[in-house]
């Protein structure tokens, strides 16, 4: 019989952030920094998604939200309902991650990564308390 | 001695120091206070203390200052403000830029939110002594989820910890503000507007 992973063996999303920080050396390429930004976002997003309060808020969202937005948007709206500041910071990380993955003309990756890293490092522990 | 008016000029009158005013009735009358009775002044009156009453200094209703308040302006040796100084803190206008793309998304309802939002951001910046460079209103499109959102980005001149503390304070102020808003405006704030702080 297949069983789900036990809580102890679950992957910890904050490991994504630790990995990104180890990847972002002074000589990191643009590809590396773009990847790091994405990992920083997922560390925060997956932490938020797994929290009981956030799950409850997502389930309580009206149908029009569920129709209009994907799962990322729903989690962000749910976090905003709990705490506007945290929700907007998570939303900014998502924006950075979308730019990293889709906008090929975007520049200034060292500063963008610094912001993403700083935001995620502060946000993940706060989201863990929800 | 009778002094004629002609003999005392105005100058002489003011230069002459006036005699000390008697502090007590005793000094005025030359009689010891204990020997005086009211009948000396009020016929048939009882004996009263003729010493002048001691006046207590009035207590201040203001709490004591912990330190001397800073002067509003730098004063010169004359006590007057130096030319060029102002009595008020410098207030710079904060430019609020709206991109062309955002205009299609700013309905009357959104507009009714954006104005107080600017006010919240300025108030929190003033309290946290954060310098706002500009505010930018734009639209963000997520291609994966086909999701559009108005982004309200405050560009600040601050260190990352200061900027994040400022961001947190805006969030707290927004949460208090939302309590007084009707549901349809709260929904717009939570679902359609991202408030971001940028210090890079």
Short mmCIF file of C-alpha atoms in Angstrom, two decimals:
data_model
loop_
_atom_site.label_atom_id
_atom_site.label_comp_id
_atom_site.label_asym_id
_atom_site.label_seq_id
_atom_site.Cartn_x
_atom_site.Cartn_y
_atom_site.Cartn_z
CA UNK A 1 0.00 0.00 0.00
CA UNK A 2 1.35 3.40 -0.94
CA UNK A 3 1.41 5.97 1.80
CA UNK A 4 2.23 9.63 1.64
CA UNK A 5 5.54 10.90 2.91
CA UNK A 6 5.77 11.29 6.65
CA UNK A 7 6.13 14.88 7.91
CA UNK A 8 9.74 14.19 8.90
CA UNK A 9 10.67 13.15 5.36
CA UNK A 10 8.89 16.04 3.65
CA UNK A 11 11.04 18.39 1.68
CA UNK A 12 11.55 21.65 3.52
CA UNK A 13 10.83 24.54 1.08
CA UNK A 14 13.33 26.78 2.83
CA UNK A 15 16.05 24.48 1.46
CA UNK A 16 15.36 26.11 -1.91
CA UNK A 17 16.47 29.42 -0.46
CA UNK A 18 19.58 27.93 1.12
CA UNK A 19 20.47 26.35 -2.21
CA UNK A 20 19.91 29.62 -4.07
CA UNK A 21 22.11 31.48 -1.61
CA UNK A 22 24.87 28.91 -2.10
CA UNK A 23 24.54 29.29 -5.88
CA UNK A 24 24.75 33.06 -5.94
CA UNK A 25 28.46 33.66 -5.80
CA UNK A 26 30.11 36.92 -6.76
CA UNK A 27 30.81 35.49 -10.22
CA UNK A 28 27.31 34.11 -10.71
CA UNK A 29 26.02 34.35 -14.25
CA UNK A 30 22.71 35.91 -15.21
CA UNK A 31 21.23 32.43 -15.66
CA UNK A 32 22.29 31.50 -12.15
CA UNK A 33 20.84 34.67 -10.66
CA UNK A 34 17.56 34.24 -12.53
CA UNK A 35 17.37 30.69 -11.21
CA UNK A 36 18.13 31.88 -7.69
CA UNK A 37 15.29 34.40 -7.83
CA UNK A 38 12.89 31.63 -8.84
CA UNK A 39 14.04 29.36 -6.01
CA UNK A 40 13.67 32.20 -3.49
CA UNK A 41 10.07 32.70 -4.57
CA UNK A 42 9.25 29.01 -4.36
CA UNK A 43 10.77 28.78 -0.88
CA UNK A 44 8.30 31.43 0.28
CA UNK A 45 5.34 30.29 -1.82
CA UNK A 46 5.54 26.63 -0.77
CA UNK A 47 5.98 27.62 2.87
CA UNK A 48 2.83 29.75 2.68
CA UNK A 49 0.84 27.14 0.79
CA UNK A 50 1.39 24.52 3.47
CA UNK A 51 0.26 26.63 6.42
CA UNK A 52 -3.13 25.76 7.96
CA UNK A 53 -4.40 29.34 8.10
CA UNK A 54 -3.52 29.92 4.46
CA UNK A 55 -5.11 26.64 3.40
CA UNK A 56 -8.30 27.62 5.21
CA UNK A 57 -8.35 31.03 3.54
CA UNK A 58 -7.75 29.50 0.10
CA UNK A 59 -10.64 27.10 0.61
CA UNK A 60 -12.88 29.99 1.69
CA UNK A 61 -12.14 32.12 -1.39
CA UNK A 62 -15.18 32.83 -3.52
CA UNK A 63 -15.68 31.03 -6.81
CA UNK A 64 -14.91 34.08 -8.93
CA UNK A 65 -11.36 34.13 -7.53
CA UNK A 66 -10.91 30.42 -8.08
CA UNK A 67 -12.07 30.86 -11.66
CA UNK A 68 -10.03 33.92 -12.43
CA UNK A 69 -6.66 33.13 -10.87
CA UNK A 70 -4.36 30.16 -10.69
CA UNK A 71 -3.09 28.59 -7.52
CA UNK A 72 -0.30 31.12 -7.02
CA UNK A 73 -2.73 34.02 -7.21
CA UNK A 74 -5.10 32.31 -4.78
CA UNK A 75 -2.37 31.74 -2.20
CA UNK A 76 -1.26 35.36 -2.47
CA UNK A 77 -4.81 36.66 -2.04
CA UNK A 78 -5.23 34.34 0.97
CA UNK A 79 -2.03 35.62 2.59
CA UNK A 80 -3.12 39.21 1.91
CA UNK A 81 -6.37 38.51 3.75
CA UNK A 82 -4.37 37.37 6.77
CA UNK A 83 -1.64 40.03 6.59
CA UNK A 84 -1.48 42.67 3.86
CA UNK A 85 2.25 43.24 4.28
CA UNK A 86 3.23 39.58 3.96
CA UNK A 87 0.84 39.07 1.05
CA UNK A 88 2.28 41.99 -0.87
CA UNK A 89 5.85 40.89 -0.18
CA UNK A 90 5.06 37.40 -1.46
CA UNK A 91 3.40 39.02 -4.48
CA UNK A 92 6.55 41.04 -5.18
CA UNK A 93 8.61 37.86 -5.06
CA UNK A 94 6.26 36.31 -7.59
CA UNK A 95 6.67 39.32 -9.83
CA UNK A 96 10.47 39.01 -9.62
CA UNK A 97 10.23 35.32 -10.43
CA UNK A 98 7.99 35.95 -13.49
CA UNK A 99 10.45 38.58 -14.74
CA UNK A 100 13.32 36.13 -14.16
CA UNK A 101 11.62 33.38 -16.11
CA UNK A 102 9.97 35.30 -18.96
CA UNK A 103 11.47 38.73 -19.58
CA UNK A 104 14.67 38.19 -21.49
CA UNK A 105 15.48 41.91 -21.78
CA UNK A 106 15.44 42.49 -18.02
CA UNK A 107 18.78 43.56 -16.51
CA UNK A 108 20.19 44.41 -13.06
CA UNK A 109 20.13 40.82 -11.85
CA UNK A 110 22.59 41.22 -8.97
CA UNK A 111 20.34 43.85 -7.37
CA UNK A 112 17.15 41.93 -8.20
CA UNK A 113 18.61 38.81 -6.60
CA UNK A 114 19.69 40.75 -3.53
CA UNK A 115 16.16 42.00 -3.09
CA UNK A 116 14.63 38.56 -3.64
CA UNK A 117 17.09 36.94 -1.24
CA UNK A 118 16.51 39.55 1.45
CA UNK A 119 12.74 39.37 1.06
CA UNK A 120 12.58 35.57 1.10
CA UNK A 121 14.96 35.24 4.05
CA UNK A 122 12.70 37.50 6.09
CA UNK A 123 9.40 36.20 4.76
CA UNK A 124 9.87 32.42 5.08
CA UNK A 125 10.15 32.40 8.91
CA UNK A 126 7.18 34.75 9.20
CA UNK A 127 5.05 32.64 6.88
CA UNK A 128 5.99 29.54 8.90
CA UNK A 129 4.10 30.96 11.86
CA UNK A 130 0.75 31.21 10.06
CA UNK B 1 9.52 120.88 48.61
CA UNK B 2 7.46 121.95 45.76
CA UNK B 3 8.91 121.08 42.44
CA UNK B 4 7.68 122.95 39.53
CA UNK B 5 6.92 121.25 36.38
CA UNK B 6 9.46 123.30 34.57
CA UNK B 7 12.24 122.04 36.82
CA UNK B 8 11.80 118.33 36.14
CA UNK B 9 12.31 117.21 32.62
CA UNK B 10 11.05 113.95 31.28
CA UNK B 11 14.57 112.63 31.02
CA UNK B 12 15.32 113.43 34.63
CA UNK B 13 12.15 111.74 35.81
CA UNK B 14 12.98 108.38 34.14
CA UNK B 15 16.63 108.41 35.07
CA UNK B 16 15.78 108.87 38.71
CA UNK B 17 15.24 105.44 40.28
CA UNK B 18 11.91 105.23 42.11
CA UNK B 19 11.91 104.67 45.86
CA UNK B 20 11.40 101.02 46.93
CA UNK B 21 7.73 100.22 47.35
CA UNK B 22 6.93 99.13 50.93
CA UNK B 23 6.49 95.38 51.11
CA UNK B 24 4.37 95.38 54.26
CA UNK B 25 1.87 97.61 55.98
CA UNK B 26 4.39 97.87 58.84
CA UNK B 27 6.94 99.42 56.55
CA UNK B 28 4.31 101.74 55.15
CA UNK B 29 3.06 102.94 58.50
CA UNK B 30 6.25 102.59 60.49
CA UNK B 31 4.38 100.66 63.23
CA UNK B 32 5.25 97.09 64.27
CA UNK B 33 2.81 94.65 62.75
CA UNK B 34 1.90 93.08 66.08
CA UNK B 35 0.78 96.45 67.41
CA UNK B 36 -1.53 97.18 64.53
CA UNK B 37 -5.19 96.44 64.55
CA UNK B 38 -7.76 96.59 61.86
CA UNK B 39 -9.35 99.52 63.56
CA UNK B 40 -6.36 101.49 62.42
CA UNK B 41 -7.69 100.91 58.91
CA UNK B 42 -11.24 99.59 59.30
CA UNK B 43 -13.22 101.15 62.10
CA UNK B 44 -14.57 98.50 64.54
CA UNK B 45 -12.84 95.66 62.79
CA UNK B 46 -11.24 92.61 64.34
CA UNK B 47 -7.52 92.09 64.63
CA UNK B 48 -6.09 90.65 61.48
CA UNK B 49 -2.72 89.66 60.21
CA UNK B 50 -1.46 92.59 58.32
CA UNK B 51 1.53 90.83 56.81
CA UNK B 52 1.11 90.37 53.09
CA UNK B 53 -0.10 86.85 52.19
CA UNK B 54 2.46 84.43 50.89
CA UNK B 55 1.67 83.51 47.35
CA UNK B 56 2.49 79.94 46.32
CA UNK B 57 3.93 79.52 42.86
CA UNK B 58 1.31 78.07 40.55
CA UNK B 59 1.80 74.42 39.65
CA UNK B 60 2.28 73.75 35.97
CA UNK B 61 -0.33 71.56 34.28
CA UNK B 62 2.19 70.50 31.66
CA UNK B 63 4.38 67.46 32.28
CA UNK B 64 8.02 68.29 32.77
CA UNK B 65 10.09 68.18 29.65
CA UNK B 66 12.65 65.42 29.50
CA UNK B 67 14.93 67.65 27.54
CA UNK B 68 14.88 71.07 26.08
CA UNK B 69 12.88 71.16 22.86
CA UNK B 70 14.90 71.71 19.77
CA UNK B 71 14.42 75.10 18.24
CA UNK B 72 12.36 75.08 15.08
CA UNK B 73 14.91 77.15 13.30
CA UNK B 74 18.55 77.92 13.70
CA UNK B 75 18.73 81.31 15.27
CA UNK B 76 21.51 83.77 14.85
CA UNK B 77 23.15 85.79 17.59
CA UNK B 78 20.38 88.34 17.27
CA UNK B 79 17.76 85.74 18.22
CA UNK B 80 16.07 86.02 14.86
CA UNK B 81 16.11 83.25 12.26
CA UNK B 82 18.96 83.44 9.84
CA UNK B 83 17.87 84.59 6.43
CA UNK B 84 16.96 81.67 4.24
CA UNK B 85 15.84 79.35 7.02
CA UNK B 86 12.26 78.17 7.19
CA UNK B 87 9.91 77.57 10.08
CA UNK B 88 8.59 74.38 8.47
CA UNK B 89 10.08 71.00 7.61
CA UNK B 90 10.90 70.70 3.97
CA UNK B 91 8.08 68.94 2.13
CA UNK B 92 8.92 67.61 -1.28
CA UNK B 93 6.11 66.68 -3.61
CA UNK B 94 6.18 62.96 -4.39
CA UNK B 95 5.61 62.24 -8.05
CA UNK B 96 2.96 59.60 -8.71
CA UNK B 97 3.52 58.16 -12.17
CA UNK B 98 0.80 56.16 -13.88
CA UNK B 99 1.82 54.15 -16.87
CA UNK B 100 -0.37 54.21 -19.94
CA UNK B 101 -1.16 50.52 -19.49
CA UNK B 102 -2.46 51.09 -15.97
CA UNK B 103 -5.01 53.71 -17.03
CA UNK B 104 -7.31 51.09 -18.51
CA UNK B 105 -7.43 49.32 -15.14
CA UNK B 106 -8.02 52.37 -12.97
CA UNK B 107 -11.78 52.56 -12.63
CA UNK B 108 -13.58 54.96 -10.33
CA UNK B 109 -13.57 52.35 -7.60
CA UNK B 110 -9.85 51.71 -7.99
CA UNK B 111 -9.26 55.45 -8.00
CA UNK B 112 -11.15 55.75 -4.72
CA UNK B 113 -8.63 53.31 -3.24
CA UNK B 114 -5.45 54.70 -4.77
CA UNK B 115 -5.83 58.18 -3.27
CA UNK B 116 -6.05 57.04 0.37
CA UNK B 117 -3.33 54.51 -0.37
CA UNK B 118 -0.97 57.30 -1.39
CA UNK B 119 -1.90 59.08 1.82
CA UNK B 120 -1.14 55.97 3.92
CA UNK B 121 2.23 55.56 2.22
CA UNK B 122 3.19 59.19 2.82
CA UNK B 123 2.05 59.11 6.44
CA UNK B 124 3.97 55.93 7.20
CA UNK B 125 7.03 57.29 5.41
CA UNK B 126 6.85 60.46 7.46
CA UNK B 127 6.59 58.50 10.70
CA UNK B 128 9.42 56.18 9.76
CA UNK B 129 11.50 59.02 8.30
CA UNK B 130 11.67 57.24 4.96
CA UNK B 131 12.38 59.32 1.90
CA UNK B 132 10.10 58.41 -1.00
CA UNK B 133 11.62 58.95 -4.41
CA UNK B 134 8.46 58.29 -6.41
CA UNK B 135 5.35 56.16 -6.64
CA UNK B 136 4.65 54.19 -9.77
CA UNK B 137 1.30 52.70 -10.74
CA UNK B 138 1.60 50.04 -13.39
CA UNK B 139 0.07 46.75 -14.45
CA UNK B 140 1.64 43.35 -13.95
CA UNK B 141 0.68 40.43 -16.12
CA UNK B 142 1.40 36.86 -15.09
CA UNK B 143 1.59 34.87 -18.32
CA UNK B 144 1.27 31.51 -16.56
CA UNK B 145 -1.98 32.29 -14.83
CA UNK B 146 -3.20 34.93 -17.28
CA UNK B 147 -3.62 37.24 -14.33
CA UNK B 148 -3.48 41.03 -14.37
CA UNK B 149 -2.86 43.12 -11.31
CA UNK B 150 -2.31 46.80 -10.63
CA UNK B 151 1.09 47.30 -9.02
CA UNK B 152 1.54 50.22 -6.68
CA UNK B 153 5.30 50.52 -6.26
CA UNK B 154 6.86 52.95 -3.82
CA UNK B 155 10.48 53.71 -4.70
CA UNK B 156 12.31 54.68 -1.54
CA UNK B 157 15.80 55.78 -0.61
CA UNK B 158 16.51 53.50 2.32
CA UNK B 159 18.52 50.52 3.47
CA UNK B 160 16.84 47.12 3.01
CA UNK B 161 15.89 46.66 6.71
CA UNK B 162 14.42 50.16 6.84
CA UNK B 163 12.51 49.62 3.61
CA UNK B 164 11.08 46.32 4.83
CA UNK B 165 10.08 47.82 8.17
CA UNK B 166 8.37 50.58 6.21
CA UNK B 167 6.63 47.97 4.05
CA UNK B 168 5.42 46.16 7.19
CA UNK B 169 4.06 49.42 8.59
CA UNK B 170 2.12 50.05 5.37
CA UNK B 171 0.67 46.54 5.66
CA UNK B 172 -0.47 47.16 9.23
CA UNK B 173 -2.01 50.50 8.26
CA UNK B 174 -3.79 48.86 5.33
CA UNK B 175 -5.18 46.11 7.58
CA UNK B 176 -6.61 48.76 9.93
CA UNK B 177 -7.98 50.72 6.98
CA UNK B 178 -9.67 47.66 5.49
CA UNK B 179 -11.78 47.27 8.62
CA UNK B 180 -13.66 50.43 7.70
CA UNK B 181 -14.13 49.70 4.01
CA UNK B 182 -17.10 48.06 2.35
CA UNK B 183 -16.51 44.53 1.09
CA UNK B 184 -16.35 45.47 -2.59
CA UNK B 185 -13.39 47.82 -1.94
CA UNK B 186 -11.62 45.32 0.33
CA UNK B 187 -11.89 42.77 -2.45
CA UNK B 188 -10.23 45.14 -4.91
CA UNK B 189 -7.36 45.77 -2.48
CA UNK B 190 -6.82 42.08 -1.79
CA UNK B 191 -7.37 40.75 -5.28
CA UNK B 192 -6.35 43.46 -7.72
CA UNK B 193 -3.68 45.71 -6.19
CA UNK B 194 -0.15 44.76 -5.21
CA UNK B 195 1.58 47.26 -2.95
CA UNK B 196 5.33 46.94 -3.33
CA UNK B 197 8.31 48.82 -1.92
CA UNK B 198 11.44 49.08 -4.00
CA UNK B 199 14.78 50.16 -2.56
CA UNK B 200 17.08 48.86 -5.30
#
